[in-house]
Short mmCIF file of C-alpha atoms in Angstrom, two decimals:
data_model
loop_
_atom_site.label_atom_id
_atom_site.label_comp_id
_atom_site.label_asym_id
_atom_site.label_seq_id
_atom_site.Cartn_x
_atom_site.Cartn_y
_atom_site.Cartn_z
CA MET A 66 32.45 -6.92 12.40
CA ASN A 67 35.59 -9.19 12.46
CA HIS A 68 34.34 -10.67 15.76
CA ILE A 69 31.02 -11.48 14.07
CA SER A 70 32.85 -13.39 11.26
CA LYS A 71 34.89 -15.11 13.67
CA HIS A 72 31.83 -16.11 15.58
CA VAL A 73 30.08 -17.53 12.25
CA THR A 74 33.17 -19.27 11.25
CA ASP A 75 33.57 -20.80 14.84
CA LEU A 76 29.76 -22.08 14.51
CA LEU A 77 30.10 -23.25 11.20
CA SER A 78 33.32 -25.45 11.91
CA LYS A 79 31.88 -26.87 15.08
CA SER A 80 28.80 -27.74 13.10
CA GLY A 81 30.30 -29.29 10.02
CA LYS A 82 28.43 -26.99 7.79
CA THR A 83 29.31 -25.14 5.01
CA PRO A 84 27.78 -21.63 4.13
CA GLY A 85 25.59 -21.14 1.59
CA ASN A 86 26.24 -19.06 -1.08
CA GLU A 87 22.53 -17.59 -1.54
CA HIS A 88 20.50 -15.70 1.06
CA ALA A 89 17.40 -14.38 1.61
CA ALA A 90 16.40 -11.22 -0.01
CA VAL A 91 16.58 -7.91 2.03
CA TRP A 92 12.89 -6.85 2.44
CA VAL A 93 11.80 -3.38 1.50
CA PRO A 94 10.00 -1.80 4.28
CA ASP A 95 6.19 -1.69 4.05
CA SER A 96 6.45 1.96 4.89
CA GLU A 97 8.21 2.56 1.39
CA ALA A 98 5.62 1.16 -0.81
CA THR A 99 2.19 2.97 -1.00
CA VAL A 100 1.75 0.95 -4.59
CA CYS A 101 2.73 -2.74 -5.63
CA MET A 102 6.46 -2.50 -6.97
CA ARG A 103 5.49 -4.68 -9.77
CA CYS A 104 2.35 -3.63 -11.61
CA GLN A 105 2.75 0.14 -9.98
CA ARG A 106 -1.04 0.02 -10.11
CA ALA A 107 -2.43 -1.57 -7.03
CA LYS A 108 -2.81 0.89 -4.00
CA PHE A 109 -2.18 -0.72 -0.48
CA THR A 110 -5.22 -0.34 1.76
CA PRO A 111 -6.28 -2.30 4.88
CA VAL A 112 -8.24 -4.55 2.38
CA ASN A 113 -5.54 -4.67 -0.15
CA ARG A 114 -2.62 -6.15 1.75
CA ARG A 115 0.97 -5.89 0.96
CA HIS A 116 3.09 -9.13 0.48
CA HIS A 117 6.92 -9.83 0.18
CA CYS A 118 8.51 -11.71 -2.44
CA ARG A 119 10.88 -13.83 -0.79
CA LYS A 120 13.45 -13.75 -4.02
CA CYS A 121 13.58 -10.03 -4.24
CA GLY A 122 11.91 -8.38 -1.17
CA PHE A 123 10.18 -6.34 -3.22
CA VAL A 124 6.28 -5.29 -1.66
CA VAL A 125 3.84 -6.43 -3.95
CA CYS A 126 0.15 -6.98 -4.00
CA GLY A 127 -1.66 -10.44 -4.11
CA PRO A 128 -2.28 -10.58 -7.71
CA CYS A 129 1.49 -10.17 -8.45
CA SER A 130 2.35 -12.63 -5.99
CA GLU A 131 -0.10 -15.51 -6.19
CA LYS A 132 2.85 -18.14 -7.24
CA ARG A 133 4.97 -20.04 -4.65
CA LEU A 134 8.24 -21.84 -5.50
CA LEU A 135 10.65 -23.92 -3.61
CA LEU A 136 13.52 -21.95 -2.97
CA PRO A 137 15.76 -24.54 -0.82
CA SER A 138 18.07 -22.10 0.50
CA GLN A 139 15.07 -20.27 2.43
CA SER A 140 12.79 -22.99 3.18
CA SER A 141 11.88 -26.58 2.99
CA LYS A 142 8.34 -25.34 1.59
CA PRO A 143 7.38 -23.51 -1.44
CA VAL A 144 7.46 -19.61 -0.52
CA ARG A 145 5.52 -16.72 -1.90
CA ILE A 146 7.29 -14.92 -5.05
CA CYS A 147 6.38 -12.22 -7.27
CA ASP A 148 5.35 -13.45 -10.82
CA PHE A 149 8.30 -11.72 -12.11
CA HIS A 150 10.64 -13.87 -10.54
CA TYR A 151 8.17 -16.97 -10.58
CA ASP A 152 8.40 -16.68 -14.76
CA LEU A 153 12.31 -16.00 -14.57
CA LEU A 154 13.04 -19.20 -12.40
CA SER A 155 10.40 -21.34 -13.94
CA THR A 156 12.24 -20.94 -17.54
CA GLY A 157 15.56 -21.41 -15.97
CA ASP A 158 16.62 -17.91 -16.69
CA VAL A 159 18.50 -17.81 -13.49
CA ALA A 160 21.27 -15.19 -14.70
CA ARG A 161 18.69 -12.62 -14.74
CA CYS A 162 17.21 -13.45 -11.25
CA GLN A 163 20.42 -12.22 -9.65
CA PRO A 164 19.88 -8.34 -10.56
CA THR A 165 20.91 -5.24 -7.88
CA ARG A 166 17.44 -4.21 -6.32
CA SER A 167 17.36 -1.19 -8.68
CA ASP A 168 18.09 -3.39 -11.92
CA SER A 169 14.97 -5.55 -10.88
CA TYR A 170 12.68 -2.49 -10.00
CA SER A 171 13.79 -1.10 -13.47
CA GLN A 172 12.97 -4.54 -14.96
CA SER A 173 9.56 -4.63 -13.78
CA LEU A 174 8.86 -1.26 -15.17
CA LYS A 175 9.99 -2.34 -18.52
CA PHE A 176 8.04 -6.03 -18.28
CA PRO A 177 5.08 -5.16 -15.89
CA LEU A 178 3.14 -8.15 -14.76
CA ASN A 179 -0.60 -6.87 -14.21
CA ASP A 180 -1.75 -9.92 -12.16
CA VAL A 181 1.03 -9.25 -9.31
CA SER A 182 13.63 -15.25 4.15
CA ASP A 183 14.58 -16.59 6.87
CA ASP A 184 14.97 -20.26 7.75
CA ASP A 185 12.17 -20.48 9.68
CA ASP A 186 9.53 -18.86 7.18
CA ASP A 187 7.08 -21.61 6.54
CA ASP A 188 4.08 -19.74 5.27
CA ASP A 189 1.73 -21.99 7.16
CA ASP A 190 -1.29 -20.22 6.28
CA ASP A 191 -1.45 -19.74 2.38
CA ASP A 192 -4.61 -17.33 2.52
CA ASP A 193 -3.15 -14.77 5.19
CA ASP A 194 0.19 -13.78 4.37
CA ASP A 195 0.15 -10.49 6.07
CA ASP A 196 3.80 -9.38 5.91
CA GLY A 197 3.13 -6.43 8.35
CA ASP A 198 6.37 -4.97 10.02
CA SER A 199 8.23 -8.53 10.72
CA ARG A 200 9.57 -11.35 8.53
CA ASP A 201 7.58 -13.93 10.19
#
């Protein structure tokens, strides 16, 4: 692991860039979610597709992730996020946007929202956000 850190440091010093303090969320694998991790009601089928929130990495249904927001640390374009994080970010409640995955999941159960990255994640096709097995 030290050799990776050394290479990252070398690359950063050569490019003149500084490391960001916010990283893209680790996505929950599609296989780990049979229902929406926000509303807990939408069952995923070939017709009712899975989507990933770019803020928390949860697997969510379309109605629970209809909104997009600019996350400059991840993309130059607005990206798909779950309603839970959209509400927090749009009201400026940034402190509650940084919970651990288990905290975020428990928050989704306390506040159900019934209507539920990588730098190269462009989300070019707004209507077809099939998150399949890759991170786009």
